[in-house]
CSV table of C-alpha atoms in Angstrom, one decimal:
chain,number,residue,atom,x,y,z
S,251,UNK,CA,134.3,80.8,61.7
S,252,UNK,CA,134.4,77.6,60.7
S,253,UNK,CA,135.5,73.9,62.4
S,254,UNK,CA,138.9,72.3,62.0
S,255,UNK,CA,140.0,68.9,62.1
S,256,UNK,CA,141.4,67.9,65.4
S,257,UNK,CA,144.6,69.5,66.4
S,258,UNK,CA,144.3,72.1,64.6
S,259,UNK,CA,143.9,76.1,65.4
S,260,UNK,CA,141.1,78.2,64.7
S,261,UNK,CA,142.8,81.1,63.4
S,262,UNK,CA,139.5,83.4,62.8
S,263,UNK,CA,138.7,82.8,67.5
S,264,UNK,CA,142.4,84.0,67.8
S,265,UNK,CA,141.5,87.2,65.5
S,266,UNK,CA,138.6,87.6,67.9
S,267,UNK,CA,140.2,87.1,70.8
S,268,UNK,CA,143.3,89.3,69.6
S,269,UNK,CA,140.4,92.0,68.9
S,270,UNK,CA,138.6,92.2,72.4
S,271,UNK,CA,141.6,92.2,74.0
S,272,UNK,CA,143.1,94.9,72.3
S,273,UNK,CA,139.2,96.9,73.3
S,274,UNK,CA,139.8,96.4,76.5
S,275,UNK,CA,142.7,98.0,76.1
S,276,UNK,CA,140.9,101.0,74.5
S,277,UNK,CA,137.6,100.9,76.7
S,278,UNK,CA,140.5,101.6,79.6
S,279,UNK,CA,142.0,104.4,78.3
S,280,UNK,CA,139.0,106.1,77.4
S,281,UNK,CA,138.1,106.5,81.4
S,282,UNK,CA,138.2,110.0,82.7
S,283,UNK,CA,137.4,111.3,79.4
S,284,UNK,CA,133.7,110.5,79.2
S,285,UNK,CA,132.6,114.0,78.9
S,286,UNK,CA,134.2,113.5,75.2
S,287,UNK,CA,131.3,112.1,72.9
S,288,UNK,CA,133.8,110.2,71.0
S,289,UNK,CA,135.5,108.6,74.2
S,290,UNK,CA,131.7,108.5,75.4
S,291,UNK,CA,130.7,106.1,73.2
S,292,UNK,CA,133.8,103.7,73.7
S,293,UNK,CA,132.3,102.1,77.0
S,294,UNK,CA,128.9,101.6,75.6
S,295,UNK,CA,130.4,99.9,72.5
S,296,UNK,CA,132.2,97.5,74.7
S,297,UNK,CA,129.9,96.6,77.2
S,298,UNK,CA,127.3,95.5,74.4
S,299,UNK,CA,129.5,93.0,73.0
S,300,UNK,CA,133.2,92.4,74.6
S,301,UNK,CA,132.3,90.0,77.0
S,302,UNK,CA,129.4,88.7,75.5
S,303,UNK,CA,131.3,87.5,73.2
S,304,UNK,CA,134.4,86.2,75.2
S,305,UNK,CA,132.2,84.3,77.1
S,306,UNK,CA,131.0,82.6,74.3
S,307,UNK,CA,134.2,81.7,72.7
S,308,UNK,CA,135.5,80.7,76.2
S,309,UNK,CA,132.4,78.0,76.1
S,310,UNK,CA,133.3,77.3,72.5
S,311,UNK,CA,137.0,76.5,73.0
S,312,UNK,CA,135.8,74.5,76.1
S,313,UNK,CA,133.5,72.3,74.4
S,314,UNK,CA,135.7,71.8,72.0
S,315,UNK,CA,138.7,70.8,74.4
S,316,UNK,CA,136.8,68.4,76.2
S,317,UNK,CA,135.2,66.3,73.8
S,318,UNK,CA,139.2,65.5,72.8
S,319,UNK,CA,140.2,64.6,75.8
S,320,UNK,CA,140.7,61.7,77.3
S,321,UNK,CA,140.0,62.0,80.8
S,322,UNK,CA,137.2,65.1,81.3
S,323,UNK,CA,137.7,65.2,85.1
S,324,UNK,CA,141.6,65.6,84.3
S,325,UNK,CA,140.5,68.9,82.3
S,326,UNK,CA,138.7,70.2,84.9
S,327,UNK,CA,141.7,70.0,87.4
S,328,UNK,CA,144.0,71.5,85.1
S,329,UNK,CA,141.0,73.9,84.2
S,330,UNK,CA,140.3,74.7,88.0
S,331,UNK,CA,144.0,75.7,88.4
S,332,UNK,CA,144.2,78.0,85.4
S,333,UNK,CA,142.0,80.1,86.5
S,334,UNK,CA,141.9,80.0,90.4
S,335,UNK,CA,145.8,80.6,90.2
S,336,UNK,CA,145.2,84.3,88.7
S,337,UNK,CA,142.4,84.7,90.2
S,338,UNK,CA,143.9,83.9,93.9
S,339,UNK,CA,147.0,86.3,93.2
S,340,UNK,CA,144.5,88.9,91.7
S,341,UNK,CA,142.2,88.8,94.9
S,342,UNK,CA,145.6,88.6,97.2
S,343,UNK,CA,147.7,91.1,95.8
S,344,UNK,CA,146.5,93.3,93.1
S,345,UNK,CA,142.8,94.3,94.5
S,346,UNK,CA,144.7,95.5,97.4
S,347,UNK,CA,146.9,97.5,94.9
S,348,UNK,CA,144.2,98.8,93.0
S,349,UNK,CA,142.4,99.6,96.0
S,350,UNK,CA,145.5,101.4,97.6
S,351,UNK,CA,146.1,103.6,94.7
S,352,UNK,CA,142.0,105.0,95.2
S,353,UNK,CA,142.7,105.2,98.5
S,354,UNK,CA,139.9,102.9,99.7
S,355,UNK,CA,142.6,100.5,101.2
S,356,UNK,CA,141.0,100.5,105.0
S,357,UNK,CA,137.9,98.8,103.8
S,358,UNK,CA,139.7,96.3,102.5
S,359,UNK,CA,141.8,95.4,105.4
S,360,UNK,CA,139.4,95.8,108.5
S,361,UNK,CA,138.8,92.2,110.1
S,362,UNK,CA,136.9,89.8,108.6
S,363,UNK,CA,139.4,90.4,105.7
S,364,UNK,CA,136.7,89.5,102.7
S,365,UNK,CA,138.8,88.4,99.6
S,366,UNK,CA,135.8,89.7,97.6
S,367,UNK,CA,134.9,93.0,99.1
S,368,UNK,CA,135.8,94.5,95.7
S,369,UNK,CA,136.9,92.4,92.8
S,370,UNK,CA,137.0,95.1,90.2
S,371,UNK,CA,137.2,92.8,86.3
S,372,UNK,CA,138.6,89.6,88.2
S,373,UNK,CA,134.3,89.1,88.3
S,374,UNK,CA,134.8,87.5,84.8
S,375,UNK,CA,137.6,84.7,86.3
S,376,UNK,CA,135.3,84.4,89.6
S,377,UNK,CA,132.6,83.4,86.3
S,378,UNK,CA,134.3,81.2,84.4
S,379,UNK,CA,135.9,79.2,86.9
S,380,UNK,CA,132.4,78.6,88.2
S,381,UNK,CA,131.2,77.3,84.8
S,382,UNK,CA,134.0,75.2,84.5
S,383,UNK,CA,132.8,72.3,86.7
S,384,UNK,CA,129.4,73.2,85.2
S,385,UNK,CA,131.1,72.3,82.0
S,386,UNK,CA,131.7,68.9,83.0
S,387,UNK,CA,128.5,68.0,84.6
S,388,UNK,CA,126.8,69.3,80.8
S,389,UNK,CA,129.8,66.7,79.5
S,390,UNK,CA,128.7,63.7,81.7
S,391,UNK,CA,125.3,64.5,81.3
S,392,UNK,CA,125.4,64.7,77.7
S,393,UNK,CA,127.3,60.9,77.9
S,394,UNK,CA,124.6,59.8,79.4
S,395,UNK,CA,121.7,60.9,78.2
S,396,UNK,CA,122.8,62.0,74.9
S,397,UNK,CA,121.3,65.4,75.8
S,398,UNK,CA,122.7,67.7,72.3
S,399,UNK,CA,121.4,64.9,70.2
S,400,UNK,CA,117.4,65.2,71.6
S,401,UNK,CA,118.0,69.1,70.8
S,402,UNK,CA,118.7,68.6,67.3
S,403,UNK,CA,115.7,65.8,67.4
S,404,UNK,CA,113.7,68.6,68.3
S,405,UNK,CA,115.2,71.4,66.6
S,406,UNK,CA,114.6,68.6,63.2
S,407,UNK,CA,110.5,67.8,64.6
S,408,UNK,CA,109.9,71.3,64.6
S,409,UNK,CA,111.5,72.0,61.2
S,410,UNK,CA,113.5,74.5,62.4
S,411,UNK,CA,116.8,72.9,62.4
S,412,UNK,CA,118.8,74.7,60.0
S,413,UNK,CA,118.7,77.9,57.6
S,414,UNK,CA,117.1,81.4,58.5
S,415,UNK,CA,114.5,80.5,61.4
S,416,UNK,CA,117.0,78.0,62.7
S,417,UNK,CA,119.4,81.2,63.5
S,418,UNK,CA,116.8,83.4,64.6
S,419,UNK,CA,115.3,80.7,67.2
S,420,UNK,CA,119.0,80.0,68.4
S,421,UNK,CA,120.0,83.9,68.7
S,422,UNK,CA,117.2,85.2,70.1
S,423,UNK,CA,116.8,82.3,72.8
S,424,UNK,CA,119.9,82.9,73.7
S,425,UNK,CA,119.3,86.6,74.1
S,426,UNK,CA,116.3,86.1,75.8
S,427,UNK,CA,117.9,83.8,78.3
S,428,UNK,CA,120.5,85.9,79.1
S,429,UNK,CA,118.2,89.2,79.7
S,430,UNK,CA,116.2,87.7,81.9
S,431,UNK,CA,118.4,85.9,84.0
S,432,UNK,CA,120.1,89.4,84.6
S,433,UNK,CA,116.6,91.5,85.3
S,434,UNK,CA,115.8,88.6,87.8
S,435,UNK,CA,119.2,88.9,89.5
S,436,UNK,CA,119.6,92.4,89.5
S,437,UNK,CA,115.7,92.4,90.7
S,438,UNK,CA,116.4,90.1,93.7
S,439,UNK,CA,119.6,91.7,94.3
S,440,UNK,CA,118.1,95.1,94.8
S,441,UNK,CA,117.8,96.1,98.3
S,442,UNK,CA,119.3,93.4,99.6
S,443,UNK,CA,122.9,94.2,99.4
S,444,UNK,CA,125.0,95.1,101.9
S,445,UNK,CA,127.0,98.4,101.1
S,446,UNK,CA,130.2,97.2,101.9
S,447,UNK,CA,129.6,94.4,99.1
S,448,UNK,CA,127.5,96.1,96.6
S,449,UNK,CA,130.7,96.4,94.1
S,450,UNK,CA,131.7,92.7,94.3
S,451,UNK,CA,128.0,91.3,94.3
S,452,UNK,CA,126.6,93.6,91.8
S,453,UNK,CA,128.6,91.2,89.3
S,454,UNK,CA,126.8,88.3,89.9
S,455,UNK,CA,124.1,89.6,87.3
S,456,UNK,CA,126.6,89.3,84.8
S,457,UNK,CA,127.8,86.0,86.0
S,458,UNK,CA,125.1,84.5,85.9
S,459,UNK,CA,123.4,86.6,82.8
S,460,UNK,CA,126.7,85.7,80.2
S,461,UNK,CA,126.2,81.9,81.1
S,462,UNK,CA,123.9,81.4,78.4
S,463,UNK,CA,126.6,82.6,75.5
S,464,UNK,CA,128.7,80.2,77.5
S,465,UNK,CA,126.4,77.5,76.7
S,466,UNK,CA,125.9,78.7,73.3
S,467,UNK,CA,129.3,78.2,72.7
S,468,UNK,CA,129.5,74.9,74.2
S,469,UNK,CA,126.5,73.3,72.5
S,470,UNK,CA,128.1,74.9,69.2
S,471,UNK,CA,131.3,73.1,69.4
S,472,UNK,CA,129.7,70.1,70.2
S,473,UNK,CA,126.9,69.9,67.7
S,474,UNK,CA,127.8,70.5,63.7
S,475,UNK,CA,124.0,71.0,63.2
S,476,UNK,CA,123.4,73.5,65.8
S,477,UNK,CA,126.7,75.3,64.2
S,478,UNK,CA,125.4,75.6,60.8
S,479,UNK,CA,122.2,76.5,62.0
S,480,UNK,CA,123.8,79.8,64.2
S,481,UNK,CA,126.2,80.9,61.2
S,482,UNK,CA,123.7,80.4,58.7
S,483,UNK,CA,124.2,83.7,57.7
S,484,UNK,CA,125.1,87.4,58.9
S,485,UNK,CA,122.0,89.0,58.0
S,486,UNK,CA,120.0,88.4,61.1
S,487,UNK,CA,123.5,89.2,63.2
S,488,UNK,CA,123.5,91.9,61.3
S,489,UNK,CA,119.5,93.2,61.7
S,490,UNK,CA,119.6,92.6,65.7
S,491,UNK,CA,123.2,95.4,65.6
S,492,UNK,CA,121.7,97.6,63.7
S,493,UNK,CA,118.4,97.7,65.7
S,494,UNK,CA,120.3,97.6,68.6
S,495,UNK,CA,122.2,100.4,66.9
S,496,UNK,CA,119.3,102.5,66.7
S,497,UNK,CA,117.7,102.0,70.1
S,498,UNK,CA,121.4,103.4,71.9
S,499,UNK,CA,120.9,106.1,69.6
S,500,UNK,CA,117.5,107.1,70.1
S,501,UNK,CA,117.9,106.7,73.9
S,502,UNK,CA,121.3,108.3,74.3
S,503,UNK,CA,121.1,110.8,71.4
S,504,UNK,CA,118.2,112.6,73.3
S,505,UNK,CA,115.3,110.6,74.8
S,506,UNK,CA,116.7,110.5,77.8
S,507,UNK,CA,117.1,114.4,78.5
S,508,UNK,CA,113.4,114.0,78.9
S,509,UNK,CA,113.1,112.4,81.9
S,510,UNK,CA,113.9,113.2,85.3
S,511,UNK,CA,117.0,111.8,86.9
S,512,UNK,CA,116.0,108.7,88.5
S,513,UNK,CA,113.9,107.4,85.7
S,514,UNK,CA,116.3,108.5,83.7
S,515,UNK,CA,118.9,106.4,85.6
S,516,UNK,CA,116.2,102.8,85.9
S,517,UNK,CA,115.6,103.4,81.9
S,518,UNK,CA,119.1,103.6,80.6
S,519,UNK,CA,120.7,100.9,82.8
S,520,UNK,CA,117.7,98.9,81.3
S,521,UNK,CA,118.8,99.9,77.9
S,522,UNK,CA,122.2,98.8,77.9
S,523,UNK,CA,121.3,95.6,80.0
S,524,UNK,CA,119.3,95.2,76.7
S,525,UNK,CA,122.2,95.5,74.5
S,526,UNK,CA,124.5,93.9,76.5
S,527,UNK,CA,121.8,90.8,76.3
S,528,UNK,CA,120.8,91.0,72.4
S,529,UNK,CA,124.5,92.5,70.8
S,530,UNK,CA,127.0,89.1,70.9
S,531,UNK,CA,125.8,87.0,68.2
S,532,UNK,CA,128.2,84.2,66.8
S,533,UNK,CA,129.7,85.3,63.8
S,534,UNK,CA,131.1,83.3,60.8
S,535,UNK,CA,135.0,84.3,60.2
């Protein structure tokens, strides 16, 4: 991937975009056939990267978009109603669809009528609409303070402001970030949930877990140096897939028959929480 002048479109995110759409699309029509290696393997694909990696594009295109504008506050309004329009009619009339159609309607409709009692994917709209004013506090903030530039200050001090280590420090920081902000939600989470919410609230690890890539993305379309630094190259994109790779083999391919059921459970959501925090790494197109 690669910056264009002002204006222009970024053909190589709308080949990305077009791509994780079109999994989605497959990762749906592969449910109910999970006893299928082949189909088996679908979800755990997705779920490593897809929305990884949409988050970080959607930070991206949002950094990007802001620094053009004029007014900021203006993109957040226009933002705010992008999302909270689809995300009102998703909440008001096609949860309650969804819902009706597996028959766990009454739930839904006992009084108090909770708009988020079960959210199904709208979880991801309920996220970015959330970082959106988050957006524009970073934006003021970074006015203000100049808060990108001291990160390549010290990125530059520490000699690690471009080539190999550069990308290394940026991906796995990042990775980091976002696997331990969702073992610390998930951790605080645990026990404390209400059964009638624990579908809606059991998202808010992955809310708040993708919001690094979101900033990734952000601070990448705002800073040139941090950019080069992250698409340095594809080998260390590369290394962290393919040991990734090799982990959801190991663990799925066999390891796991050698536990009993509950450890078996803890360790392989732990695995894929793993993936899911390591896998989306930006990618030069």
């Amino acid at each position: 991937m690669s910056i264009g002048a002002p204006g222009t479109r970024i053909e190589g995110l709308s080949m990305w975009r077009a791509i994780l759409m079109l999994g989605g699309v497959i990762l749906h029509g592969a449910i109910g056939l999970e006893h299928i290696p082949v189909f088996a393997a679908i979800p755990l694909i997705s779920h490593a990267f897809r929305m990884g990696s949409f988050m970080l594009i959607s930070g991206l295109l949002c950094g990007y978009t802001m620094a053009r504008r004029r007014s900021p506050l203006a993109w957040l309004g226009r933002r705010s109603i992008q999302i909270g329009v689809p995300l009102l009619v998703g909440l008001l009339v096609i949860c309650p669809l969804i819902g009706w159609m597996l028959d766990d309607l009454p739930d839904r409709t006992r009084w108090p009528f909770v708009l988020a009692h079960d959210w199904y994917h709208l979880w991801f709209l309920v996220a970015l609409l959330a970082y959106a004013p988050l957006s524009y506090a970073f934006h003021q903030w970074d006015r203000r303070y100049g808060v990108i530039v001291r990160i390549e200050q010290a990125l530059a001090d520490r000699s690690i402001g471009s080539g190999r280590s550069a990308q290394t420090v940026v991906l796995l920081a990042t990775a980091l970030a976002c696997c331990a902000l969702m073992m610390l939600t998930r951790q605080i989470l645990a026990g404390h949930i209400p059964p009638g919410y624990a579908a809606p609230l059991s998202h808010i690890q992955l809310m708040l877990g993708y919001a690094p890539f979101y900033l990734l993305g952000f601070l990448l379309a705002r800073s040139p140096m941090l950019f080069r630094a992250a698409t340095h190259s594809i080998r260390m994109p590369v290394i962290i897939l393919v040991c990734v790779g090799i982990v959801y083999a190991g663990w799925f391919g066999g390891v796991r028959l050698a536990l009993d059921p509950l450890r078996r459970a803890i360790v392989g959501d732990l695995v894929e929480l793993i993936g899911m925090a390591i896998c989306p790494p930006p990618h030069r197109s």
